[in-house]
RNA sequence: GUGAGAGUAGCUCAGUUGGUUAGAGCAUCAGACUGUGGCUCUGAGGGUCGCGGGUUCGAAUCCCGUCUCUCACCCCA
């Protein structure tokens, strides 16, 4: 036997039995996005490397060590680690914002990060996400959060928590960075090794550290929200007020910071308690400078991305996944003997043409074996095709659930099956 | 990328202190008189014990390496 080739590390196959649940998520997404008037967009799976370096930030872990980057002649290309940069690039490239000033776009597709795989985290993973391009208004932030919550309801996931924060604009963030550094400086020696490094590279991440001592130090540090400038404060308060007015529950999480450099002002995360420590199912926020940084006009944007696998894990833990039903087969045609194979083949085509899903045996197996297959596939009906039927033109139609049988002409079968 | 654990039929797992032809359940396939599934019964196929090397008279079992997965970090969806 030839050597088996395996999928590369961290590249999962999505097998047939997993698809119904994924399809449910995708259709939930389509419903939710349609309700909020979003349009679908499909950017390519890889881009020029510099798009991500500029968009996500060259000091982020993703760009530093998690990207799949290849040389293509003189160019460097990278499999997308997230889609926001691509969507913005596409909008800028096609001058969408010149056609009209405001766009709502969503996408569904695979992303790639070279991480150490473990449950719920692989190197190719799927995100459902969206971006509202071209508005600075807090209404859009609030709507985006409501949309994310709506998606999970459509998907059947109960108990999703919404956490939000504001990380301000570049101006007030620079001021806060200084304040934060001054507050942490005296305790610098007590920080964990990672946080020592973060102190220079990105102090804000210290707020996110899970180490007890770092947490304690972070707790005592001044919070971003109290150092927002007037505009950013006003913006955040409006977002919160809108959410409240919409009846959306949420928690203001002072230490919520996001991993990408492009975020400004509102950041949010939706999480599910069933997932334990790694509980995020969705992350997003506002990014007001990215479009301009990628060569477009000044345009405020808000977006989020949902992790498909974490969401599925949460659905499974809450038991909601069990409600997903496998596809149904309407009719299984049975050839009583080999002389009827051609008739079965022809009738299957006719039924399918009439909109009835039909399956048959291709391996010349016994009648009993064919019945077994019909049962295993969950066929709603079987149609017996034997000498008697061919002679009379009336076929024995059996309802598998009840065992009831009746005779029906070829032309009647589709109607009877679809009618029930 | 770091640390730890695991890897035996398609799946879930047994496999005694290293000892003949590696087992079970489920699944698959086939049979149980005449043209009928689910339940039951009978039988069959399926494993170079992740891969490579080493120790040994002898390795699924011990040692080393390697790959993959899992868990915890890092980070993130």
Tab-separated table of C-alpha atoms (C1' of nucleotides) in Angstrom:
chain	number	residue	atom	x	y	z
A	1	UNK	CA	0.000	0.000	0.000
A	2	UNK	CA	1.202	3.484	-0.793
A	3	UNK	CA	2.204	5.775	2.026
A	4	UNK	CA	-0.633	7.795	3.514
A	5	UNK	CA	-0.324	11.535	3.313
A	6	UNK	CA	-1.601	13.428	6.316
A	7	UNK	CA	-2.887	16.971	6.570
A	8	UNK	CA	-0.249	19.444	7.750
A	9	UNK	CA	-0.159	20.194	11.445
A	10	UNK	CA	-3.065	22.226	12.710
A	11	UNK	CA	-4.956	22.022	9.416
A	12	UNK	CA	-8.243	20.336	10.272
A	13	UNK	CA	-10.611	18.631	7.892
A	14	UNK	CA	-14.233	19.476	8.383
A	15	UNK	CA	-15.943	16.119	7.942
A	16	UNK	CA	-19.492	15.544	6.680
A	17	UNK	CA	-21.003	14.954	10.111
A	18	UNK	CA	-19.779	18.364	11.283
A	19	UNK	CA	-21.278	20.268	8.397
A	20	UNK	CA	-24.924	20.550	9.489
A	21	UNK	CA	-23.894	22.548	12.552
A	22	UNK	CA	-21.587	24.773	10.539
A	23	UNK	CA	-24.311	25.348	8.004
A	24	UNK	CA	-26.588	26.353	10.838
A	25	UNK	CA	-24.076	28.956	11.989
A	26	UNK	CA	-23.661	30.251	8.478
A	27	UNK	CA	-27.374	30.563	7.900
A	28	UNK	CA	-27.761	32.241	11.296
A	29	UNK	CA	-25.095	34.700	10.170
A	30	UNK	CA	-26.838	35.308	6.885
A	31	UNK	CA	-30.114	35.984	8.669
A	32	UNK	CA	-28.567	38.293	11.241
A	33	UNK	CA	-26.544	40.250	8.692
A	34	UNK	CA	-29.520	40.566	6.393
A	35	UNK	CA	-31.593	41.976	9.253
A	36	UNK	CA	-28.966	44.672	9.730
A	37	UNK	CA	-28.571	45.322	5.998
A	38	UNK	CA	-25.034	43.983	5.623
A	39	UNK	CA	-23.747	42.796	2.235
A	40	UNK	CA	-21.349	39.905	1.755
A	41	UNK	CA	-17.792	40.360	0.514
A	42	UNK	CA	-15.128	37.749	-0.285
A	43	UNK	CA	-11.564	38.982	-0.295
A	44	UNK	CA	-8.795	36.591	-1.352
A	45	UNK	CA	-7.168	34.252	1.156
A	46	UNK	CA	-3.756	35.809	0.768
A	47	UNK	CA	-2.494	39.321	0.419
A	48	UNK	CA	0.757	41.180	0.170
A	49	UNK	CA	2.535	40.776	3.473
A	50	UNK	CA	2.863	44.510	4.035
A	51	UNK	CA	-0.931	44.845	4.208
A	52	UNK	CA	-0.970	42.914	7.477
A	53	UNK	CA	2.217	44.467	8.773
A	54	UNK	CA	0.716	47.913	8.301
A	55	UNK	CA	-2.795	46.965	9.352
A	56	UNK	CA	-2.362	44.706	12.349
A	57	UNK	CA	0.881	46.250	13.561
A	58	UNK	CA	4.454	45.103	13.235
A	59	UNK	CA	4.962	44.627	16.968
A	60	UNK	CA	2.021	42.271	17.436
A	61	UNK	CA	2.615	38.572	18.025
A	62	UNK	CA	0.573	37.640	15.013
A	63	UNK	CA	2.730	39.601	12.633
A	64	UNK	CA	5.967	38.767	14.400
A	65	UNK	CA	5.657	35.022	14.533
A	66	UNK	CA	2.293	33.634	13.508
A	67	UNK	CA	1.938	34.460	9.831
A	68	UNK	CA	2.266	32.063	6.921
A	69	UNK	CA	4.468	34.119	4.653
A	70	UNK	CA	5.840	33.010	1.280
A	71	UNK	CA	8.018	34.553	-1.338
A	72	UNK	CA	6.444	34.931	-4.732
A	73	UNK	CA	9.161	36.166	-7.009
A	74	UNK	CA	10.100	39.583	-5.688
A	75	UNK	CA	6.946	39.854	-3.603
A	76	UNK	CA	6.147	38.572	-0.154
A	77	UNK	CA	2.659	37.218	0.297
A	78	UNK	CA	0.874	36.053	3.448
A	79	UNK	CA	-2.148	33.878	4.170
A	80	UNK	CA	-4.585	36.160	5.961
A	81	UNK	CA	-4.476	35.895	9.761
A	82	UNK	CA	-7.696	37.931	9.944
A	83	UNK	CA	-9.919	39.620	7.421
A	84	UNK	CA	-10.373	43.227	8.483
A	85	UNK	CA	-7.240	44.439	6.707
A	86	UNK	CA	-8.360	42.618	3.545
A	87	UNK	CA	-11.863	44.060	3.618
A	88	UNK	CA	-10.498	47.564	4.086
A	89	UNK	CA	-7.954	47.010	1.321
A	90	UNK	CA	-10.704	45.841	-1.022
A	91	UNK	CA	-12.880	48.835	-0.153
A	92	UNK	CA	-9.994	51.202	-0.789
A	93	UNK	CA	-8.839	49.426	-3.939
A	94	UNK	CA	-12.280	49.553	-5.517
A	95	UNK	CA	-13.029	53.052	-4.241
A	96	UNK	CA	-16.198	51.825	-2.565
A	97	UNK	CA	-16.262	54.800	-0.233
A	98	UNK	CA	-16.348	57.121	-3.216
A	99	UNK	CA	-19.437	55.361	-4.580
A	100	UNK	CA	-21.202	55.949	-1.300
A	101	UNK	CA	-19.890	56.997	2.069
A	102	UNK	CA	-21.094	54.132	4.193
A	103	UNK	CA	-20.862	50.371	3.744
A	104	UNK	CA	-21.801	47.399	5.825
A	105	UNK	CA	-19.915	44.285	4.771
A	106	UNK	CA	-19.678	40.775	6.149
A	107	UNK	CA	-17.543	37.761	5.335
A	108	UNK	CA	-17.257	34.090	6.194
A	109	UNK	CA	-14.077	32.162	5.616
A	110	UNK	CA	-10.833	30.607	6.776
A	111	UNK	CA	-7.954	32.442	8.465
A	112	UNK	CA	-4.440	31.183	9.075
A	113	UNK	CA	-2.135	31.571	12.047
A	114	UNK	CA	0.917	29.501	12.785
A	115	UNK	CA	0.095	28.724	16.394
A	116	UNK	CA	0.531	25.651	18.530
A	117	UNK	CA	-2.719	23.770	17.922
A	118	UNK	CA	-4.981	22.546	20.683
A	119	UNK	CA	-8.696	22.005	21.099
A	120	UNK	CA	-10.652	24.866	19.566
A	121	UNK	CA	-7.549	26.421	18.102
A	122	UNK	CA	-6.001	25.332	14.847
A	123	UNK	CA	-3.774	26.885	12.220
A	124	UNK	CA	-6.600	27.151	9.756
A	125	UNK	CA	-9.757	28.328	11.449
A	126	UNK	CA	-12.995	29.954	10.400
A	127	UNK	CA	-14.330	33.363	11.208
A	128	UNK	CA	-17.634	35.026	10.537
A	129	UNK	CA	-17.105	38.752	10.663
A	130	UNK	CA	-18.281	42.128	9.524
A	131	UNK	CA	-17.165	45.695	9.087
A	132	UNK	CA	-19.197	48.906	8.964
A	133	UNK	CA	-17.085	51.375	7.004
A	134	UNK	CA	-17.458	55.125	6.869
A	135	UNK	CA	-18.933	56.389	10.118
A	136	UNK	CA	-17.598	57.860	13.349
A	137	UNK	CA	-20.986	57.755	15.007
A	138	UNK	CA	-21.425	55.803	18.256
A	139	UNK	CA	-24.712	54.510	16.904
A	140	UNK	CA	-22.720	52.235	14.652
A	141	UNK	CA	-20.667	50.862	17.553
A	142	UNK	CA	-23.835	50.077	19.472
A	143	UNK	CA	-25.504	48.510	16.467
A	144	UNK	CA	-22.485	46.339	15.777
A	145	UNK	CA	-22.589	44.968	19.330
A	146	UNK	CA	-26.321	44.370	19.079
A	147	UNK	CA	-25.772	42.590	15.789
A	148	UNK	CA	-23.158	40.304	17.310
A	149	UNK	CA	-25.553	39.452	20.138
A	150	UNK	CA	-28.284	38.898	17.595
A	151	UNK	CA	-26.124	36.474	15.654
A	152	UNK	CA	-25.638	34.253	18.693
A	153	UNK	CA	-29.356	34.265	19.376
A	154	UNK	CA	-30.028	33.257	15.772
A	155	UNK	CA	-27.451	30.505	16.157
A	156	UNK	CA	-29.218	29.202	19.247
A	157	UNK	CA	-26.477	30.017	21.748
A	158	UNK	CA	-27.891	31.313	25.020
A	159	UNK	CA	-25.981	33.022	27.789
A	160	UNK	CA	-23.519	35.069	25.776
A	161	UNK	CA	-21.902	37.879	27.812
A	162	UNK	CA	-20.987	41.230	26.331
A	163	UNK	CA	-17.919	43.042	27.632
A	164	UNK	CA	-16.993	46.471	26.389
A	165	UNK	CA	-14.373	49.117	26.995
A	166	UNK	CA	-12.899	52.162	25.347
A	167	UNK	CA	-9.212	52.402	24.606
A	168	UNK	CA	-9.529	55.988	23.367
A	169	UNK	CA	-8.084	57.639	20.332
A	170	UNK	CA	-4.328	57.778	19.630
A	171	UNK	CA	-4.090	61.118	21.398
A	172	UNK	CA	-5.642	60.207	24.706
A	173	UNK	CA	-4.082	56.783	24.535
A	174	UNK	CA	-0.628	58.337	24.325
A	175	UNK	CA	-1.421	60.393	27.414
A	176	UNK	CA	-2.745	57.352	29.237
A	177	UNK	CA	0.268	55.307	28.204
A	178	UNK	CA	2.425	57.800	30.060
A	179	UNK	CA	0.206	57.718	33.151
A	180	UNK	CA	0.105	53.936	33.127
A	181	UNK	CA	3.848	53.633	32.789
A	182	UNK	CA	4.405	55.987	35.683
A	183	UNK	CA	1.971	53.997	37.812
A	184	UNK	CA	3.538	50.637	37.026
A	185	UNK	CA	7.180	51.733	36.976
A	186	UNK	CA	7.659	51.332	40.764
A	187	UNK	CA	6.388	47.720	40.596
A	188	UNK	CA	8.228	46.846	37.457
A	189	UNK	CA	10.528	44.352	39.107
A	190	UNK	CA	7.575	42.335	40.420
A	191	UNK	CA	6.010	41.802	37.002
A	192	UNK	CA	6.302	38.496	35.218
A	193	UNK	CA	8.908	38.178	32.485
A	194	UNK	CA	6.402	38.702	29.699
A	195	UNK	CA	5.060	41.822	31.343
A	196	UNK	CA	8.556	43.187	31.835
A	197	UNK	CA	8.886	43.037	28.075
A	198	UNK	CA	5.390	44.428	27.597
A	199	UNK	CA	6.291	47.416	29.708
A	200	UNK	CA	8.426	48.709	26.866
A	201	UNK	CA	6.598	47.276	23.888
A	202	UNK	CA	2.963	47.646	24.813
A	203	UNK	CA	2.114	48.552	28.412
A	204	UNK	CA	-1.582	48.055	27.844
A	205	UNK	CA	-1.188	44.315	27.556
A	206	UNK	CA	-0.069	44.190	31.174
A	207	UNK	CA	-3.691	44.970	32.048
A	208	UNK	CA	-4.653	41.737	30.328
A	209	UNK	CA	-2.101	39.467	32.040
A	210	UNK	CA	-3.499	36.491	33.905
A	211	UNK	CA	-0.671	36.157	36.445
A	212	UNK	CA	-1.879	36.925	39.953
A	213	UNK	CA	0.799	39.443	40.841
A	214	UNK	CA	0.510	41.276	37.545
A	215	UNK	CA	-3.253	41.341	37.951
A	216	UNK	CA	-2.867	42.902	41.357
A	217	UNK	CA	-0.550	45.572	40.047
A	218	UNK	CA	-2.864	46.181	37.120
A	219	UNK	CA	-5.854	46.511	39.457
A	220	UNK	CA	-4.181	49.381	41.251
A	221	UNK	CA	-3.197	51.179	38.077
A	222	UNK	CA	-5.386	53.981	36.777
A	223	UNK	CA	-7.935	52.872	34.202
A	224	UNK	CA	-8.104	54.026	30.616
A	225	UNK	CA	-11.692	55.124	30.857
A	226	UNK	CA	-10.819	57.815	33.367
A	227	UNK	CA	-8.198	59.224	31.061
A	228	UNK	CA	-10.252	59.537	27.922
A	229	UNK	CA	-10.441	62.971	26.385
A	230	UNK	CA	-13.814	64.684	26.222
A	231	UNK	CA	-14.743	63.396	22.759
A	232	UNK	CA	-13.795	59.816	23.446
A	233	UNK	CA	-15.582	59.869	26.787
A	234	UNK	CA	-18.709	61.274	25.169
A	235	UNK	CA	-18.514	58.635	22.439
A	236	UNK	CA	-18.225	55.784	24.914
A	237	UNK	CA	-21.022	57.077	27.100
A	238	UNK	CA	-23.295	57.306	24.096
A	239	UNK	CA	-22.499	53.728	23.077
A	240	UNK	CA	-23.342	52.524	26.587
A	241	UNK	CA	-26.526	54.568	26.676
A	242	UNK	CA	-27.661	53.176	23.331
A	243	UNK	CA	-27.027	49.616	24.473
A	244	UNK	CA	-28.970	50.229	27.661
A	245	UNK	CA	-31.849	51.766	25.744
A	246	UNK	CA	-31.885	48.712	23.478
A	247	UNK	CA	-32.157	46.456	26.513
A	248	UNK	CA	-28.783	44.870	25.855
A	249	UNK	CA	-26.951	43.749	28.971
A	250	UNK	CA	-23.244	44.379	29.059
A	251	UNK	CA	-20.310	44.775	31.410
A	252	UNK	CA	-17.734	47.515	31.245
A	253	UNK	CA	-14.437	45.696	31.473
A	254	UNK	CA	-11.657	48.155	32.330
A	255	UNK	CA	-8.926	45.752	31.425
A	256	UNK	CA	-10.243	44.702	28.056
A	257	UNK	CA	-7.637	45.547	25.435
A	258	UNK	CA	-7.350	44.051	21.996
A	259	UNK	CA	-4.404	42.482	20.264
A	260	UNK	CA	-4.363	44.504	17.078
A	261	UNK	CA	-2.902	47.970	16.740
A	262	UNK	CA	-5.701	49.370	14.636
A	263	UNK	CA	-8.377	49.570	17.306
A	264	UNK	CA	-9.530	52.956	18.598
A	265	UNK	CA	-12.192	53.919	21.096
A	266	UNK	CA	-14.760	51.135	21.506
A	267	UNK	CA	-13.529	47.576	21.911
A	268	UNK	CA	-15.744	44.643	22.809
A	269	UNK	CA	-15.738	40.945	23.340
A	270	UNK	CA	-18.543	38.431	23.578
A	271	UNK	CA	-17.851	35.403	25.692
A	272	UNK	CA	-19.561	32.259	26.851
A	273	UNK	CA	-19.109	30.882	30.378
A	274	UNK	CA	-19.180	27.246	29.210
A	275	UNK	CA	-15.774	27.684	27.592
A	276	UNK	CA	-13.772	28.249	30.779
A	277	UNK	CA	-10.625	30.325	30.637
A	278	UNK	CA	-10.656	30.745	26.886
A	279	UNK	CA	-14.195	31.964	26.709
A	280	UNK	CA	-14.255	34.505	23.866
A	281	UNK	CA	-16.529	33.690	20.951
A	282	UNK	CA	-16.362	37.105	19.322
A	283	UNK	CA	-14.036	40.087	19.375
A	284	UNK	CA	-14.277	43.447	17.773
A	285	UNK	CA	-14.173	47.177	18.018
A	286	UNK	CA	-13.780	50.485	16.297
A	287	UNK	CA	-10.860	51.356	14.059
A	288	UNK	CA	-10.941	54.913	12.840
A	289	UNK	CA	-7.524	55.196	11.236
A	290	UNK	CA	-7.079	51.995	9.297
A	291	UNK	CA	-8.744	53.087	6.075
A	292	UNK	CA	-6.537	56.179	5.897
A	293	UNK	CA	-3.451	54.154	6.809
A	294	UNK	CA	-4.204	51.856	3.893
A	295	UNK	CA	-4.447	54.736	1.436
A	296	UNK	CA	-8.140	55.507	1.602
A	297	UNK	CA	-10.039	58.557	2.798
A	298	UNK	CA	-10.559	59.346	6.484
A	299	UNK	CA	-13.273	56.902	7.477
A	300	UNK	CA	-14.342	55.565	10.836
A	301	UNK	CA	-15.160	51.861	11.022
A	302	UNK	CA	-16.483	49.265	13.428
A	303	UNK	CA	-16.282	45.523	13.050
A	304	UNK	CA	-16.083	42.197	14.793
A	305	UNK	CA	-15.180	38.583	14.112
A	306	UNK	CA	-16.847	35.478	15.502
A	307	UNK	CA	-14.806	32.340	16.016
A	308	UNK	CA	-16.715	29.479	14.440
A	309	UNK	CA	-15.086	26.665	16.406
A	310	UNK	CA	-15.404	28.309	19.850
A	311	UNK	CA	-19.044	28.978	19.043
A	312	UNK	CA	-19.580	25.352	18.084
A	313	UNK	CA	-17.854	24.216	21.281
A	314	UNK	CA	-20.177	26.444	23.290
A	315	UNK	CA	-23.210	25.100	21.421
A	316	UNK	CA	-22.089	21.568	22.175
A	317	UNK	CA	-21.526	22.324	25.856
A	318	UNK	CA	-24.942	23.873	26.241
A	319	UNK	CA	-26.533	20.935	24.442
A	320	UNK	CA	-27.915	23.178	21.716
A	321	UNK	CA	-25.853	21.376	19.094
A	322	UNK	CA	-27.866	18.177	19.534
A	323	UNK	CA	-30.916	19.847	18.051
A	324	UNK	CA	-29.280	20.043	14.648
A	325	UNK	CA	-30.814	17.530	12.293
A	326	UNK	CA	-28.982	15.713	9.518
A	327	UNK	CA	-30.209	16.165	5.946
A	328	UNK	CA	-33.241	14.097	4.949
A	329	UNK	CA	-33.561	11.776	2.010
A	330	UNK	CA	-37.034	11.615	0.473
A	331	UNK	CA	-36.918	8.371	-1.444
A	332	UNK	CA	-34.743	5.286	-1.702
A	333	UNK	CA	-35.493	3.259	-4.823
A	334	UNK	CA	-35.172	-0.479	-4.575
A	335	UNK	CA	-34.428	-2.802	-7.463
A	336	UNK	CA	-36.061	-6.131	-6.692
A	337	UNK	CA	-33.784	-7.853	-9.167
A	338	UNK	CA	-30.985	-6.858	-11.485
A	339	UNK	CA	-33.292	-6.502	-14.477
A	340	UNK	CA	-34.809	-3.451	-12.770
A	341	UNK	CA	-31.533	-1.558	-12.235
A	342	UNK	CA	-31.990	0.531	-15.344
A	343	UNK	CA	-35.574	1.397	-14.361
A	344	UNK	CA	-34.442	2.441	-10.904
A	345	UNK	CA	-31.723	4.616	-12.387
A	346	UNK	CA	-34.218	6.301	-14.726
A	347	UNK	CA	-36.858	6.783	-12.031
A	348	UNK	CA	-34.320	8.324	-9.672
A	349	UNK	CA	-33.544	10.919	-12.323
A	350	UNK	CA	-37.229	11.631	-12.824
A	351	UNK	CA	-37.859	12.070	-9.098
A	352	UNK	CA	-34.889	14.387	-8.731
A	353	UNK	CA	-36.124	16.429	-11.653
A	354	UNK	CA	-39.398	16.779	-9.756
A	355	UNK	CA	-37.556	18.069	-6.684
A	356	UNK	CA	-37.547	14.836	-4.706
A	357	UNK	CA	-34.215	13.743	-3.286
A	358	UNK	CA	-33.624	10.174	-4.360
A	359	UNK	CA	-30.953	7.550	-3.735
A	360	UNK	CA	-30.427	3.986	-4.935
A	361	UNK	CA	-28.015	1.099	-4.612
A	362	UNK	CA	-25.180	0.999	-7.097
A	363	UNK	CA	-23.566	-2.233	-6.005
A	364	UNK	CA	-26.176	-4.769	-7.130
A	365	UNK	CA	-26.838	-5.740	-3.568
A	366	UNK	CA	-29.732	-7.802	-2.286
A	367	UNK	CA	-33.188	-6.397	-1.647
A	368	UNK	CA	-32.647	-6.755	2.076
A	369	UNK	CA	-29.372	-4.879	1.872
A	370	UNK	CA	-31.070	-2.116	-0.067
A	371	UNK	CA	-33.752	-1.818	2.599
A	372	UNK	CA	-31.048	-1.595	5.227
A	373	UNK	CA	-29.369	1.223	3.335
A	374	UNK	CA	-32.659	3.049	2.995
A	375	UNK	CA	-33.173	2.815	6.728
A	376	UNK	CA	-29.630	3.882	7.543
A	377	UNK	CA	-29.880	6.918	5.299
A	378	UNK	CA	-33.109	7.895	6.984
A	379	UNK	CA	-35.108	7.710	3.770
A	380	UNK	CA	-38.692	8.835	4.339
A	381	UNK	CA	-40.005	6.473	1.660
A	382	UNK	CA	-38.897	3.472	-0.347
A	383	UNK	CA	-40.166	2.683	-3.809
A	384	UNK	CA	-40.194	-0.990	-4.759
A	385	UNK	CA	-39.275	-1.540	-8.394
A	386	UNK	CA	-39.980	-5.139	-9.366
A	387	UNK	CA	-41.561	-7.136	-12.167
A	388	UNK	CA	-45.083	-6.602	-10.824
A	389	UNK	CA	-44.638	-2.845	-10.688
A	390	UNK	CA	-43.122	-2.650	-14.137
A	391	UNK	CA	-45.967	-4.729	-15.536
A	392	UNK	CA	-48.764	-2.747	-13.838
A	393	UNK	CA	-47.146	0.693	-13.850
A	394	UNK	CA	-48.062	1.003	-10.155
A	395	UNK	CA	-45.206	1.055	-7.655
A	396	UNK	CA	-45.269	0.073	-4.032
A	397	UNK	CA	-44.506	3.181	-2.003
A	398	UNK	CA	-43.596	2.557	1.609
A	399	UNK	CA	-43.522	5.148	4.375
A	400	UNK	CA	-40.543	4.015	6.440
A	401	UNK	CA	-41.623	5.593	9.700
A	402	UNK	CA	-44.993	3.842	9.819
A	403	UNK	CA	-44.422	0.911	7.506
A	404	UNK	CA	-47.551	1.792	5.566
A	405	UNK	CA	-47.557	0.859	1.892
A	406	UNK	CA	-49.619	2.076	-1.016
A	407	UNK	CA	-49.525	1.736	-4.773
A	408	UNK	CA	-48.682	4.758	-6.888
A	409	UNK	CA	-48.037	5.461	-10.559
A	410	UNK	CA	-44.668	6.980	-11.442
A	411	UNK	CA	-46.237	10.375	-11.971
A	412	UNK	CA	-47.896	10.304	-8.544
A	413	UNK	CA	-44.860	9.442	-6.467
A	414	UNK	CA	-43.342	12.922	-6.343
A	415	UNK	CA	-46.642	14.487	-5.363
A	416	UNK	CA	-47.318	11.962	-2.617
A	417	UNK	CA	-43.805	12.235	-1.196
A	418	UNK	CA	-43.652	16.026	-1.229
A	419	UNK	CA	-47.188	16.291	0.088
A	420	UNK	CA	-46.360	14.473	3.301
B	1	G	C1'	7.696	28.999	20.227
B	2	U	C1'	7.977	26.715	25.876
B	3	G	C1'	6.499	22.797	29.398
B	4	A	C1'	3.688	18.197	30.438
B	5	G	C1'	0.659	13.825	28.980
B	6	A	C1'	-1.200	10.535	25.222
B	7	G	C1'	-0.955	7.528	20.479
B	8	U	C1'	-3.477	-0.547	20.056
B	9	A	C1'	-9.193	-2.289	14.172
B	10	G	C1'	-13.401	3.124	11.083
B	11	C	C1'	-14.876	4.717	16.584
B	12	U	C1'	-14.430	3.923	22.229
B	13	C	C1'	-11.072	1.116	24.737
B	14	A	C1'	-8.854	-3.937	27.157
B	15	G	C1'	-4.023	-6.113	26.766
B	16	U	C1'	-1.628	-8.933	33.583
B	17	U	C1'	5.864	-8.470	36.190
B	18	G	C1'	8.422	-7.942	28.194
B	19	G	C1'	6.691	-14.521	26.286
B	20	U	C1'	3.308	-18.234	21.018
B	21	U	C1'	-1.493	-16.917	15.761
B	22	A	C1'	-3.083	-8.827	19.711
B	23	G	C1'	-8.912	-8.926	22.010
B	24	A	C1'	-14.033	-6.707	23.208
B	25	G	C1'	-18.153	-3.428	22.290
B	26	C	C1'	-20.010	-0.302	18.542
B	27	A	C1'	-19.694	0.402	13.291
B	28	U	C1'	-19.176	-2.173	8.318
B	29	C	C1'	-20.475	-6.419	5.161
B	30	A	C1'	-23.124	-11.060	4.620
B	31	G	C1'	-26.763	-14.764	6.183
B	32	A	C1'	-31.405	-16.360	9.421
B	33	C	C1'	-36.995	-20.530	3.110
B	34	U	C1'	-40.899	-17.260	-0.998
B	35	G	C1'	-40.240	-9.359	-2.944
B	36	U	C1'	-39.152	-5.594	2.699
B	37	G	C1'	-35.549	-1.866	7.003
B	38	G	C1'	-35.303	-0.861	12.504
B	39	C	C1'	-35.000	-5.488	17.298
B	40	U	C1'	-32.592	-10.248	17.920
B	41	C	C1'	-29.262	-14.280	16.489
B	42	U	C1'	-25.053	-16.275	13.491
B	43	G	C1'	-20.807	-15.426	10.702
B	44	A	C1'	-17.050	-12.585	7.995
B	45	G	C1'	-13.652	-8.754	6.787
B	46	G	C1'	-10.569	-5.155	9.093
B	47	G	C1'	-4.535	-3.788	12.969
B	48	U	C1'	3.386	-4.043	10.013
B	49	C	C1'	0.069	-1.868	18.133
B	50	G	C1'	1.699	6.460	15.012
B	51	C	C1'	6.635	6.192	12.466
B	52	G	C1'	12.113	5.169	12.842
B	53	G	C1'	16.018	3.284	15.642
B	54	G	C1'	17.973	0.741	20.144
B	55	U	C1'	18.083	-2.998	24.459
B	56	U	C1'	16.654	-8.336	24.555
B	57	C	C1'	16.605	-15.189	22.887
B	58	G	C1'	11.914	-12.479	22.435
B	59	A	C1'	8.907	-5.657	22.504
B	60	A	C1'	2.100	-3.228	21.913
B	61	U	C1'	4.824	-3.490	26.720
B	62	C	C1'	11.546	-0.963	28.326
B	63	C	C1'	14.979	3.264	26.197
B	64	C	C1'	16.012	7.248	22.481
B	65	G	C1'	14.427	10.115	18.406
B	66	U	C1'	10.442	11.856	15.367
B	67	C	C1'	5.345	13.026	13.974
B	68	U	C1'	0.409	13.992	15.497
B	69	C	C1'	-3.124	15.031	19.138
B	70	U	C1'	-4.486	16.719	24.120
B	71	C	C1'	-3.556	20.030	28.364
B	72	A	C1'	-1.142	24.342	30.386
B	73	C	C1'	1.725	28.785	28.770
B	74	C	C1'	2.405	32.715	24.850
B	75	C	C1'	-1.287	34.993	22.078
B	76	C	C1'	-5.752	35.145	20.072
B	77	A	C1'	-11.491	33.898	17.280
